[in-house]
Amino acid sequence: MSERSYRLVLGSTLLILIYVNYPPLYYAYIGLLFFEGITNWRIPILINRLRFGQDHIIGRPALACSASALNFEAERAMRIVFGLILIPAIFFLPKDLWFINWIIASFLTLAGLVNFCPTVVTLRFLGFK
Amino acid sequence: MKAEPHVLSDDWKRNWQQSIAVRISALALWVVLPITLGITFYFIGNLDQDLEKQFLRNADILAFQLQSYFEENSFAQNATLNSTVKRLADELEFSSVKISYGENEWEFGPADANAKIIRREIKVPAGRANEYSTIKVYAYYPKMDELIIKKRNHVLFPVVIGVIIFGGFLIWAIRTMVHRPLENIVDATRAISDGVTDLRLDTSRQDEFGYIARFFNQMLDQLMEQQQQLKYAVTEAKNANDAKSSFLANMSHELRTPLNAIIGYADLLVDQATDLQQLEYVSDLHKIRTAGDYLLDLINNVLDISKIEAGKMEIYYENVNVETMIGDIATTMIPQVEKNKNELVVEVDGNLGQIITDYTKLRQIIFNLMSNACKFTEHGRIALRVYRYTYKTKEQIIIEVEDTGTGMSRECLCGLFEPFVRGRNSTTLKISGTGLGLAISRHFCNLMGGEISVDSTVGIGTVFKIHLPYRKAKEEADSLRAASACSK
């Protein structure tokens, strides 16, 4: 499973959660984002390890002696960023920040569809791996 | 440390995500989606206020509808009233309606303690003239939060799904209009680079790809034509080369054989004439002999230059005793030197010993230079020097031919070593020669890994220098090593 496909899954899942509007599912979703971001046990990596073994590279291959300033992957950072954005929208100001969920869900879905995520690109530009 | 490049697979079809179709679609969608969402959010941003206003309007409509009903029908709770109120409640999206008349209350729909209430009063005729009863109508509508979410979902889901479907359509459209023609061009280019030459692109399209296809086919036709011409030229060149080799092989024998016969018979006749005391014929026979020698020289030079240009000239390395060779040459050249009353000086470095070189060609080169020096010097001095020289750690053997002849101007030196070029000094016009000797000498020097140079001053003289790599003969080297081993 590539990061691209997983973004499509994440986006579609959030759209479904918005439709269902069941708060415990939102909590689980945010928890999953933070879990992946902090531990780097990302679901695409885990699935590919199960399917192909330890050294299979998915998505953009890691560059030897990369020029990135930070030793932190942009995909991980993306998950943490989205989680941090969703927290106020779901927990604190759901009535005023209702549109945040829609934006995150739509953008994730589109990023999965066209394999271009501006958030990941911006994070790489800022120095993430 | 430099980053390693990300290597793209040669099978570019597997990298479809990098294709133009996807990139253009991504660009379009990343513009369309935010704009669409922004516009939609703008219009549904005040949904709660709009719903409030809508329910107030609906409550007015409900009250008006009920007033009309009660004016036509007397107030009585019956099936007609139930169905009318329920119908109105459904149409106007109220969760329930309560009607209060006097001390009685009737509820139509499920009660909801959290629902919001809109209250209206309607006046209905009481039965007596100018008397009206007041009926209170309470319209209940559900929790705004859930209603708002429901309304938003009803608007935004179609929008988002619509944009995604539009994106899919866009990718399909660009793939059909742009990606597939490009794919065909790439496939054709790849096939041609693999050697398939009879491939042509479809030129039926009227757009830019049609133009590309037409010009691509034209370019391919021209390339094929040029390739054919090149093949033909290569065949012609090969045939010319073969003809040249055949000429060299045949003419070498055909030309030299009769000439050698002429020269040989001229010598024979000179001897016979001398023996028979018919000395008046000797000078004529010497002229035949001289003309024959000159012609033989000419033929040899022409054949040599042809052989060199055909790349057939080879070098035969052998051990050569330098002192002996120079001595032979000097002895042979004495008649020519003395012909113009010149003096010959020979200086040979005693440490040269034996070297590895092509004896015949080196002899020919030195004869050429000495012959030229003799031709262009009168009552002067011709020096032949041979010595060793070390240039940038490389050992060389230098053979110098110096004369005190007429010399050559700087203009005459230009192209001196080119075939058929003679010095433009007026003197050269009176002196015989084909202009091939120096060209052949230069080629021989180059073949032996060396070079030839000239320096000349008009009225002072000319110096020709041959630079050759100094390769000591193997036997002498082995004996030197053996001598050195014994001395230890």
Coordinates of C-alpha atoms in Angstrom, one line a residue:
Chain A
M1 CA 0.0 0.0 0.0
S2 CA 1.5 3.4 -0.9
E3 CA 1.2 6.6 1.0
R4 CA -0.9 7.9 -1.8
S5 CA -3.5 5.2 -1.4
Y6 CA -3.5 5.6 2.4
R7 CA -4.2 9.3 2.0
L8 CA -7.2 8.4 -0.1
V9 CA -8.3 6.0 2.7
L10 CA -7.8 8.6 5.4
G11 CA -9.7 11.3 3.5
S12 CA -12.6 9.0 2.7
T13 CA -12.7 7.8 6.3
L14 CA -13.0 11.3 7.6
L15 CA -15.7 12.1 5.1
I16 CA -17.7 9.1 6.4
L17 CA -17.1 10.2 10.0
I18 CA -18.4 13.6 9.2
Y19 CA -21.5 12.0 7.7
V20 CA -22.0 9.6 10.7
N21 CA -21.1 12.3 13.2
Y22 CA -20.3 10.0 16.0
P23 CA -17.8 11.6 18.4
P24 CA -16.0 8.5 19.6
L25 CA -15.0 7.7 16.0
Y26 CA -13.5 11.2 15.7
Y27 CA -11.4 10.5 18.8
A28 CA -10.2 7.2 17.4
Y29 CA -9.3 8.9 14.1
I30 CA -7.3 11.6 15.8
G31 CA -5.7 9.0 18.0
L32 CA -4.6 7.0 14.9
L33 CA -3.1 10.1 13.3
F34 CA -1.0 10.9 16.4
F35 CA -0.1 7.3 16.9
E36 CA 1.3 7.0 13.4
G37 CA 3.0 10.4 13.6
I38 CA 4.7 9.8 16.9
T39 CA 5.7 6.2 16.6
N40 CA 6.2 6.1 12.8
W41 CA 4.3 2.8 12.7
R42 CA 2.4 4.0 9.7
I43 CA -0.2 1.6 8.3
P44 CA 1.3 1.6 4.8
I45 CA 4.7 0.7 6.1
L46 CA 3.3 -2.0 8.4
I47 CA 1.2 -3.5 5.5
N48 CA 4.2 -3.5 3.2
R49 CA 6.4 -5.1 5.7
L50 CA 3.8 -7.9 6.1
R51 CA 3.5 -8.3 2.4
F52 CA 7.0 -7.8 1.1
G53 CA 9.4 -7.9 4.0
Q54 CA 11.5 -5.4 6.0
D55 CA 13.3 -3.4 3.3
H56 CA 10.5 -2.6 0.9
I57 CA 10.5 1.1 0.1
I58 CA 7.2 2.8 -0.6
G59 CA 6.5 6.1 -2.1
R60 CA 9.4 8.4 -2.4
P61 CA 12.6 6.4 -1.7
A62 CA 14.8 7.7 1.1
L63 CA 17.8 9.5 -0.4
A64 CA 21.2 8.6 0.9
C65 CA 22.9 11.6 2.3
S66 CA 19.7 13.6 1.8
A67 CA 19.8 17.3 1.9
S68 CA 16.9 17.6 4.4
A69 CA 17.7 19.6 7.5
L70 CA 15.5 17.6 9.9
N71 CA 15.7 13.8 10.4
F72 CA 11.9 13.6 10.6
E73 CA 9.7 12.3 7.8
A74 CA 7.3 14.7 6.2
E75 CA 4.6 12.0 6.1
R76 CA 4.8 11.6 9.9
A77 CA 4.7 15.3 10.4
M78 CA 1.7 15.6 8.1
R79 CA -0.3 13.3 10.4
I80 CA 0.7 15.2 13.5
V81 CA -0.2 18.5 11.8
F82 CA -3.6 17.3 10.7
G83 CA -4.2 15.8 14.2
L84 CA -3.4 19.1 15.8
I85 CA -5.7 21.0 13.4
L86 CA -8.6 18.6 14.0
I87 CA -8.4 18.8 17.8
P88 CA -9.8 22.3 18.3
A89 CA -12.3 21.7 15.5
I90 CA -13.7 18.6 17.2
F91 CA -13.1 19.2 20.9
F92 CA -13.3 22.9 21.5
L93 CA -15.1 24.8 18.8
P94 CA -17.1 22.3 16.8
K95 CA -19.8 24.9 15.9
D96 CA -17.4 27.6 14.8
L97 CA -14.7 25.4 13.2
W98 CA -17.0 22.9 11.6
F99 CA -15.5 23.6 8.1
I100 CA -12.0 22.4 9.2
N101 CA -13.1 18.8 9.1
W102 CA -14.4 19.2 5.6
I103 CA -11.2 20.9 4.5
I104 CA -9.0 18.2 5.9
A105 CA -11.2 15.4 4.6
S106 CA -11.4 16.9 1.1
F107 CA -7.8 17.7 0.8
L108 CA -6.7 14.3 2.0
T109 CA -9.0 12.6 -0.5
L110 CA -7.8 14.8 -3.3
A111 CA -4.2 14.2 -2.3
G112 CA -4.8 10.5 -2.5
L113 CA -6.4 10.8 -5.9
V114 CA -3.8 12.9 -7.6
N115 CA -0.7 11.9 -5.5
F116 CA 0.1 15.5 -4.7
C117 CA -0.2 16.7 -1.1
P118 CA 0.6 20.4 -0.6
T119 CA 1.1 19.8 3.1
V120 CA 3.8 17.1 2.5
V121 CA 5.4 19.3 -0.1
T122 CA 5.5 22.3 2.2
L123 CA 6.9 20.2 5.0
R124 CA 9.7 18.9 2.8
F125 CA 10.4 22.4 1.7
L126 CA 10.7 23.4 5.4
G127 CA 13.3 20.7 5.8
F128 CA 11.5 17.5 6.7
K129 CA 12.7 14.3 5.1
Chain B
M1 CA 27.9 14.6 0.5
K2 CA 26.0 14.9 -2.8
A3 CA 22.6 13.3 -2.8
E4 CA 22.1 10.3 -5.1
P5 CA 19.7 11.0 -7.9
H6 CA 16.3 9.5 -7.9
V7 CA 16.4 7.1 -10.8
L8 CA 13.3 6.9 -12.9
S9 CA 12.4 3.5 -14.2
D10 CA 13.0 3.1 -17.9
D11 CA 9.5 1.7 -18.2
W12 CA 7.8 5.1 -17.9
K13 CA 4.3 3.7 -18.1
R14 CA 4.8 2.5 -14.5
N15 CA 5.4 6.0 -13.5
W16 CA 2.0 7.2 -14.6
Q17 CA 1.7 9.3 -11.5
Q18 CA 4.5 11.5 -13.0
S19 CA 2.5 11.8 -16.2
I20 CA 1.3 15.2 -17.5
A21 CA -2.3 14.1 -17.3
V22 CA -2.2 13.5 -13.6
R23 CA -0.2 16.7 -13.0
I24 CA -2.5 18.9 -15.0
S25 CA -5.5 17.3 -13.3
A26 CA -3.9 17.8 -9.9
L27 CA -3.2 21.4 -10.7
A28 CA -6.8 21.9 -11.8
L29 CA -8.4 20.1 -8.9
W30 CA -6.2 21.8 -6.3
V31 CA -7.6 25.1 -7.7
V32 CA -11.2 24.0 -8.2
L33 CA -11.7 22.2 -4.9
P34 CA -10.6 25.0 -2.5
I35 CA -12.5 27.6 -4.6
T36 CA -15.6 25.4 -4.6
L37 CA -15.4 24.6 -0.9
G38 CA -14.8 28.3 -0.1
I39 CA -17.9 29.4 -2.1
T40 CA -20.0 26.7 -0.5
F41 CA -18.8 27.5 3.0
Y42 CA -19.7 31.1 2.3
F43 CA -23.2 30.3 1.3
I44 CA -23.9 27.8 4.1
G45 CA -21.9 29.7 6.8
N46 CA -25.0 31.3 8.3
L47 CA -27.1 28.2 8.1
D48 CA -28.2 28.4 11.7
Q49 CA -29.6 31.9 11.3
D50 CA -31.2 31.0 8.0
L51 CA -32.8 28.0 9.5
E52 CA -34.1 30.1 12.4
K53 CA -35.7 32.5 9.9
Q54 CA -37.0 29.7 7.9
F55 CA -38.8 28.1 10.9
L56 CA -40.3 31.5 11.8
R57 CA -41.6 31.8 8.3
N58 CA -42.9 28.2 8.5
A59 CA -44.6 29.0 11.8
D60 CA -46.4 31.9 10.1
I61 CA -47.4 29.6 7.3
L62 CA -48.6 27.0 9.7
A63 CA -50.7 29.6 11.6
F64 CA -52.1 31.0 8.4
Q65 CA -53.0 27.5 7.1
L66 CA -54.6 26.5 10.4
Q67 CA -56.6 29.8 10.5
S68 CA -57.9 29.1 7.0
Y69 CA -58.8 25.5 8.1
F70 CA -60.7 26.7 11.2
E71 CA -62.6 29.4 9.2
E72 CA -63.9 26.7 6.9
N73 CA -64.4 24.0 9.5
S74 CA -65.5 24.4 13.1
F75 CA -62.9 23.5 15.7
A76 CA -63.2 19.8 16.6
Q77 CA -60.4 17.3 17.0
N78 CA -61.1 14.7 14.4
A79 CA -59.3 12.7 11.8
T80 CA -59.4 15.6 9.3
L81 CA -57.7 18.0 11.7
N82 CA -55.1 15.3 12.6
S83 CA -54.2 14.6 9.1
T84 CA -54.1 18.3 8.2
V85 CA -51.8 19.2 11.1
K86 CA -49.5 16.3 10.5
R87 CA -49.3 17.1 6.8
L88 CA -48.5 20.7 7.6
A89 CA -45.9 19.7 10.2
D90 CA -44.1 17.4 7.7
E91 CA -44.1 19.9 4.9
L92 CA -42.9 22.7 7.2
E93 CA -40.3 20.4 8.9
F94 CA -41.7 20.8 12.4
S95 CA -41.1 17.8 14.6
S96 CA -44.5 18.2 16.3
V97 CA -47.3 20.8 16.7
K98 CA -49.5 21.5 19.7
I99 CA -52.7 23.3 19.6
S100 CA -54.2 24.9 22.7
Y101 CA -57.9 26.0 22.8
G102 CA -59.1 27.1 26.1
E103 CA -58.0 24.7 28.7
N104 CA -57.5 21.9 26.2
E105 CA -54.3 21.0 24.4
W106 CA -53.8 18.6 21.6
E107 CA -50.4 17.4 20.4
F108 CA -49.7 16.2 16.9
G109 CA -46.4 14.4 16.7
P110 CA -43.9 13.0 19.2
A111 CA -43.1 15.2 22.1
D112 CA -39.5 16.4 22.5
A113 CA -38.4 18.2 25.6
N114 CA -35.3 19.6 23.9
A115 CA -37.1 20.9 20.9
K116 CA -37.4 24.7 20.3
I117 CA -40.9 26.2 20.3
I118 CA -42.4 28.9 18.1
R119 CA -45.7 30.2 19.4
R120 CA -48.4 31.7 17.3
E121 CA -52.0 32.7 18.1
I122 CA -54.8 32.6 15.6
K123 CA -58.2 34.1 15.9
V124 CA -61.1 32.0 14.7
P125 CA -64.8 32.8 14.7
A126 CA -66.5 31.8 18.0
G127 CA -69.9 31.1 16.5
R128 CA -71.5 34.4 17.3
A129 CA -71.1 37.4 15.2
N130 CA -68.0 39.5 15.9
E131 CA -66.8 37.1 18.5
Y132 CA -63.5 35.4 18.0
S133 CA -61.8 32.6 19.9
T134 CA -58.0 32.5 20.3
I135 CA -56.2 29.3 19.4
K136 CA -52.6 29.0 20.4
V137 CA -50.4 27.0 18.1
Y138 CA -47.0 25.7 19.3
A139 CA -44.7 24.6 16.6
Y140 CA -41.7 22.4 17.7
Y141 CA -38.6 22.1 15.6
P142 CA -35.7 19.7 16.3
K143 CA -32.2 20.6 17.7
M144 CA -30.6 23.1 15.5
D145 CA -27.2 21.5 15.8
E146 CA -28.2 18.2 14.3
L147 CA -30.4 19.9 11.7
I148 CA -27.5 22.2 10.7
I149 CA -25.2 19.2 10.4
K150 CA -27.7 17.4 8.4
K151 CA -28.3 20.3 6.1
R152 CA -24.6 20.9 5.7
N153 CA -24.0 17.3 4.8
H154 CA -26.8 17.5 2.2
V155 CA -25.0 20.4 0.6
L156 CA -21.3 19.6 1.0
F157 CA -21.3 15.9 0.2
P158 CA -22.6 16.4 -3.3
V159 CA -20.2 19.2 -3.8
V160 CA -17.1 17.2 -2.7
I161 CA -18.2 14.1 -4.6
G162 CA -19.0 16.3 -7.6
V163 CA -15.5 17.7 -7.5
I164 CA -13.9 14.3 -7.2
I165 CA -16.0 13.0 -10.1
F166 CA -15.0 16.1 -12.1
G167 CA -11.4 15.3 -11.2
G168 CA -11.8 11.8 -12.5
F169 CA -13.4 13.1 -15.7
L170 CA -10.6 15.6 -16.1
I171 CA -7.9 12.9 -15.7
W172 CA -9.7 10.8 -18.2
A173 CA -10.1 13.7 -20.7
I174 CA -6.5 14.8 -20.4
R175 CA -5.4 11.2 -20.7
T176 CA -7.3 10.7 -23.9
M177 CA -6.5 14.1 -25.4
V178 CA -2.9 14.5 -24.2
H179 CA -1.5 11.5 -22.6
R180 CA -2.3 8.8 -25.2
P181 CA -0.9 10.8 -28.2
L182 CA 2.2 11.4 -26.1
E183 CA 2.4 7.8 -25.2
N184 CA 2.3 6.9 -28.9
I185 CA 5.1 9.3 -29.7
V186 CA 7.2 7.9 -26.8
D187 CA 6.5 4.3 -28.0
A188 CA 7.5 5.3 -31.5
T189 CA 10.7 7.0 -30.4
R190 CA 11.6 4.0 -28.3
A191 CA 10.9 1.6 -31.2
I192 CA 13.1 3.7 -33.5
S193 CA 15.9 3.8 -31.0
D194 CA 15.7 0.0 -30.8
G195 CA 16.2 -0.2 -34.6
V196 CA 12.7 -0.4 -36.0
T197 CA 12.8 1.9 -39.0
D198 CA 9.5 1.4 -40.8
L199 CA 7.4 2.9 -38.1
R200 CA 5.3 6.0 -38.7
L201 CA 2.9 8.0 -36.5
D202 CA -0.8 8.5 -37.3
T203 CA -1.2 12.0 -38.8
S204 CA -5.0 12.1 -38.8
R205 CA -5.3 14.4 -35.8
Q206 CA -5.8 18.1 -36.6
D207 CA -4.3 19.5 -33.3
E208 CA -0.8 20.0 -32.2
F209 CA -0.2 16.3 -31.9
G210 CA -1.1 15.9 -35.5
Y211 CA 1.6 18.5 -36.4
I212 CA 4.1 16.7 -34.2
A213 CA 3.2 13.4 -35.9
R214 CA 3.6 14.9 -39.4
F215 CA 6.9 16.5 -38.6
F216 CA 8.1 13.4 -36.7
N217 CA 7.4 11.3 -39.8
Q218 CA 9.2 13.9 -42.0
M219 CA 12.2 13.8 -39.8
L220 CA 12.2 10.1 -39.8
D221 CA 12.1 10.0 -43.6
Q222 CA 15.0 12.4 -43.8
L223 CA 17.0 10.4 -41.3
M224 CA 16.3 7.2 -43.2
E225 CA 17.4 8.9 -46.5
Q226 CA 20.6 10.2 -44.9
Q227 CA 21.3 6.8 -43.5
Q228 CA 20.9 5.3 -47.0
Q229 CA 23.2 8.0 -48.4
L230 CA 25.7 7.3 -45.6
K231 CA 25.6 3.6 -46.3
Y232 CA 26.2 4.3 -50.0
A233 CA 29.1 6.6 -49.2
V234 CA 30.6 4.0 -46.9
T235 CA 30.3 1.4 -49.7
E236 CA 31.9 3.9 -52.2
A237 CA 34.7 4.7 -49.8
K238 CA 35.3 1.1 -49.2
N239 CA 35.4 0.4 -52.9
A240 CA 37.7 3.3 -53.5
N241 CA 40.0 2.0 -50.7
D242 CA 39.9 -1.4 -52.2
A243 CA 40.7 0.0 -55.6
K244 CA 43.6 2.0 -54.1
S245 CA 45.0 -1.1 -52.5
S246 CA 44.7 -3.0 -55.7
F247 CA 46.4 -0.2 -57.6
L248 CA 49.2 -0.2 -55.1
A249 CA 49.6 -3.9 -55.3
N250 CA 49.5 -4.0 -59.2
M251 CA 51.1 -0.8 -60.2
S252 CA 54.0 -1.2 -57.8
H253 CA 55.1 -4.3 -59.8
E254 CA 54.0 -3.1 -63.2
L255 CA 55.8 0.2 -63.1
R256 CA 59.0 -0.9 -61.4
T257 CA 59.7 -4.0 -63.5
P258 CA 60.1 -2.2 -66.9
L259 CA 62.0 0.6 -65.2
N260 CA 64.4 -1.7 -63.5
A261 CA 64.9 -3.4 -66.9
I262 CA 65.6 0.0 -68.5
I263 CA 68.1 0.9 -65.8
G264 CA 69.7 -2.5 -65.8
Y265 CA 70.1 -2.6 -69.6
A266 CA 71.5 1.0 -69.5
D267 CA 74.2 -0.2 -67.1
L268 CA 74.8 -3.2 -69.3
L269 CA 75.2 -1.1 -72.4
V270 CA 77.5 1.3 -70.6
D271 CA 79.8 -1.7 -69.7
Q272 CA 79.6 -3.1 -73.2
A273 CA 80.3 0.3 -74.8
T274 CA 83.3 0.8 -72.5
D275 CA 84.6 -2.7 -73.3
L276 CA 84.2 -2.0 -77.0
Q277 CA 85.8 1.4 -76.7
Q278 CA 82.7 3.1 -78.1
L279 CA 82.9 5.9 -75.6
E280 CA 80.7 8.3 -77.6
Y281 CA 77.7 6.3 -76.6
V282 CA 78.5 6.2 -72.9
S283 CA 77.3 9.7 -72.0
D284 CA 74.0 9.1 -73.8
L285 CA 73.6 5.8 -71.9
H286 CA 74.4 7.6 -68.6
K287 CA 71.5 10.1 -69.5
I288 CA 69.2 7.1 -70.0
R289 CA 70.4 5.7 -66.7
T290 CA 69.9 9.0 -64.9
A291 CA 66.4 9.5 -66.4
G292 CA 65.5 6.0 -65.4
D293 CA 66.7 6.5 -61.8
Y294 CA 64.8 9.8 -61.6
L295 CA 61.6 8.1 -62.9
L296 CA 62.1 5.2 -60.5
D297 CA 62.5 7.6 -57.6
L298 CA 59.3 9.4 -58.7
I299 CA 57.3 6.2 -58.9
N300 CA 58.6 5.1 -55.6
N301 CA 57.6 8.3 -54.0
V302 CA 54.1 8.4 -55.5
L303 CA 53.5 4.8 -54.5
D304 CA 54.8 5.5 -51.0
I305 CA 52.5 8.5 -50.5
S306 CA 49.5 6.5 -51.8
K307 CA 50.4 3.7 -49.4
I308 CA 50.6 6.1 -46.5
E309 CA 47.3 7.7 -47.4
A310 CA 45.7 4.3 -47.7
G311 CA 47.0 3.4 -44.2
K312 CA 49.0 0.5 -45.5
M313 CA 52.4 1.7 -44.6
E314 CA 53.9 -0.4 -41.8
I315 CA 57.0 0.0 -39.7
Y316 CA 59.5 -2.9 -39.3
Y317 CA 61.5 -2.4 -36.2
E318 CA 65.0 -3.8 -36.1
N319 CA 68.3 -3.3 -34.4
V320 CA 70.3 -0.6 -36.1
N321 CA 73.9 0.5 -35.5
V322 CA 73.6 4.2 -35.8
E323 CA 77.3 4.9 -36.5
T324 CA 77.4 2.3 -39.3
M325 CA 74.2 3.6 -40.8
I326 CA 75.3 7.2 -40.8
G327 CA 78.7 6.2 -42.2
D328 CA 77.0 4.3 -45.1
I329 CA 74.7 7.3 -45.9
A330 CA 77.7 9.7 -45.8
T331 CA 79.7 7.5 -48.2
T332 CA 76.7 7.3 -50.6
M333 CA 76.1 11.0 -50.5
I334 CA 79.7 12.1 -51.2
P335 CA 79.3 12.2 -55.0
Q336 CA 76.2 14.4 -54.7
V337 CA 77.8 16.6 -52.0
E338 CA 80.9 17.2 -54.2
K339 CA 78.8 17.8 -57.3
N340 CA 78.1 21.4 -56.1
K341 CA 81.5 21.8 -54.5
N342 CA 80.1 21.4 -51.0
E343 CA 81.8 20.1 -47.8
L344 CA 80.3 17.3 -45.8
V345 CA 80.6 17.3 -42.0
V346 CA 79.4 14.2 -40.0
E347 CA 79.1 14.3 -36.2
V348 CA 77.8 11.2 -34.4
D349 CA 77.4 10.8 -30.7
G350 CA 79.6 7.8 -29.7
N351 CA 77.2 6.7 -27.0
L352 CA 74.3 5.9 -29.2
G353 CA 75.2 2.3 -29.9
Q354 CA 72.4 0.2 -31.4
I355 CA 68.8 1.4 -31.4
I356 CA 65.5 -0.1 -32.4
T357 CA 64.0 1.6 -35.5
D358 CA 63.0 1.0 -39.1
Y359 CA 66.3 1.0 -40.9
T360 CA 64.9 1.4 -44.4
K361 CA 62.6 4.3 -43.6
L362 CA 65.1 6.2 -41.5
R363 CA 67.7 5.8 -44.2
Q364 CA 65.2 7.1 -46.8
I365 CA 64.3 10.1 -44.6
I366 CA 68.0 11.1 -44.1
F367 CA 68.7 10.6 -47.9
N368 CA 65.8 12.9 -48.7
L369 CA 67.1 15.6 -46.4
M370 CA 70.7 15.2 -47.5
S371 CA 69.6 15.2 -51.1
N372 CA 67.6 18.5 -50.7
A373 CA 70.6 20.0 -48.8
C374 CA 72.9 19.1 -51.7
K375 CA 70.5 20.5 -54.3
F376 CA 70.1 23.8 -52.6
T377 CA 73.7 24.4 -51.5
E378 CA 76.6 25.4 -53.6
H379 CA 80.2 26.0 -52.4
G380 CA 78.9 25.5 -48.9
R381 CA 78.8 23.2 -45.9
I382 CA 76.4 20.3 -45.3
A383 CA 76.4 18.9 -41.7
L384 CA 74.9 15.6 -40.6
R385 CA 74.7 15.3 -36.8
V386 CA 73.2 12.6 -34.6
Y387 CA 73.0 12.9 -30.8
R388 CA 70.9 12.1 -27.8
Y389 CA 68.6 14.6 -26.1
T390 CA 66.4 14.4 -23.0
Y391 CA 63.1 16.3 -23.3
K392 CA 60.7 16.2 -20.3
T393 CA 62.2 12.9 -19.0
K394 CA 61.8 11.4 -22.4
E395 CA 65.0 10.4 -24.2
Q396 CA 65.2 11.2 -27.9
I397 CA 67.6 10.7 -30.7
I398 CA 68.0 13.8 -32.8
I399 CA 69.3 13.7 -36.4
E400 CA 70.2 17.1 -37.8
V401 CA 70.8 18.0 -41.5
E402 CA 72.1 21.5 -41.7
D403 CA 73.2 23.3 -44.8
T404 CA 74.5 26.8 -45.7
G405 CA 72.4 27.0 -48.8
T406 CA 69.9 29.5 -50.1
G407 CA 67.5 29.1 -47.2
M408 CA 63.7 29.6 -47.3
S409 CA 61.5 32.5 -46.4
R410 CA 58.7 32.1 -43.8
E411 CA 56.1 31.9 -46.6
C412 CA 58.0 29.1 -48.2
L413 CA 58.0 27.2 -44.9
C414 CA 54.2 27.1 -44.8
G415 CA 52.9 23.8 -45.9
L416 CA 56.5 22.6 -46.7
F417 CA 55.6 19.1 -45.5
E418 CA 52.4 18.8 -47.5
P419 CA 52.4 16.6 -50.6
F420 CA 53.3 18.2 -53.9
V421 CA 54.2 21.5 -52.2
R422 CA 57.6 22.9 -52.9
G423 CA 59.2 26.0 -51.6
R424 CA 58.1 29.1 -53.6
N425 CA 61.6 30.4 -53.8
S426 CA 62.3 31.1 -57.4
T427 CA 65.3 28.8 -57.2
T428 CA 63.1 25.8 -56.6
L429 CA 61.5 26.3 -60.0
K430 CA 64.9 25.4 -61.6
I431 CA 65.6 22.5 -59.4
S432 CA 63.8 19.2 -60.1
G433 CA 61.5 17.5 -57.6
T434 CA 57.9 16.5 -57.1
G435 CA 57.4 17.9 -53.5
L436 CA 56.8 14.4 -52.1
G437 CA 60.1 13.8 -50.3
L438 CA 59.4 15.9 -47.2
A439 CA 55.7 14.7 -47.0
I440 CA 56.9 11.1 -47.0
S441 CA 59.6 11.9 -44.4
R442 CA 57.1 13.5 -42.1
H443 CA 54.8 10.5 -42.3
F444 CA 57.6 8.1 -41.7
C445 CA 58.7 10.1 -38.6
N446 CA 55.1 10.1 -37.3
L447 CA 54.8 6.4 -37.8
M448 CA 58.0 5.8 -35.9
G449 CA 56.6 7.9 -33.0
G450 CA 58.7 11.0 -33.7
E451 CA 58.4 14.3 -35.6
I452 CA 60.4 16.4 -38.1
S453 CA 61.0 20.1 -37.9
V454 CA 62.6 22.8 -40.0
D455 CA 64.2 26.2 -39.3
S456 CA 65.5 28.3 -42.2
T457 CA 66.8 31.8 -42.9
V458 CA 67.1 33.2 -46.4
G459 CA 70.7 33.5 -47.5
I460 CA 72.0 31.7 -44.3
G461 CA 70.8 28.2 -44.6
T462 CA 68.3 25.5 -43.4
V463 CA 68.3 23.0 -40.5
F464 CA 66.1 20.0 -40.6
K465 CA 65.7 18.0 -37.3
I466 CA 64.3 14.5 -36.9
H467 CA 63.2 13.7 -33.3
L468 CA 62.7 10.0 -32.7
P469 CA 62.2 8.2 -29.4
Y470 CA 65.4 6.6 -28.3
R471 CA 64.8 2.9 -27.9
K472 CA 68.0 1.1 -27.1
A473 CA 68.4 -2.3 -28.8
K474 CA 67.2 -5.2 -26.5
E475 CA 70.4 -7.2 -26.8
E476 CA 72.5 -4.2 -25.7
A477 CA 70.1 -3.5 -22.9
D478 CA 70.3 -7.2 -21.8
S479 CA 74.1 -7.1 -21.9
L480 CA 74.2 -3.9 -20.0
R481 CA 71.9 -5.4 -17.3
A482 CA 74.1 -8.6 -17.3
A483 CA 77.2 -6.4 -17.0
S484 CA 75.7 -4.5 -14.1
A485 CA 74.7 -7.7 -12.3
C486 CA 78.2 -9.2 -12.7
S487 CA 79.8 -6.0 -11.3
K488 CA 77.8 -6.4 -8.1

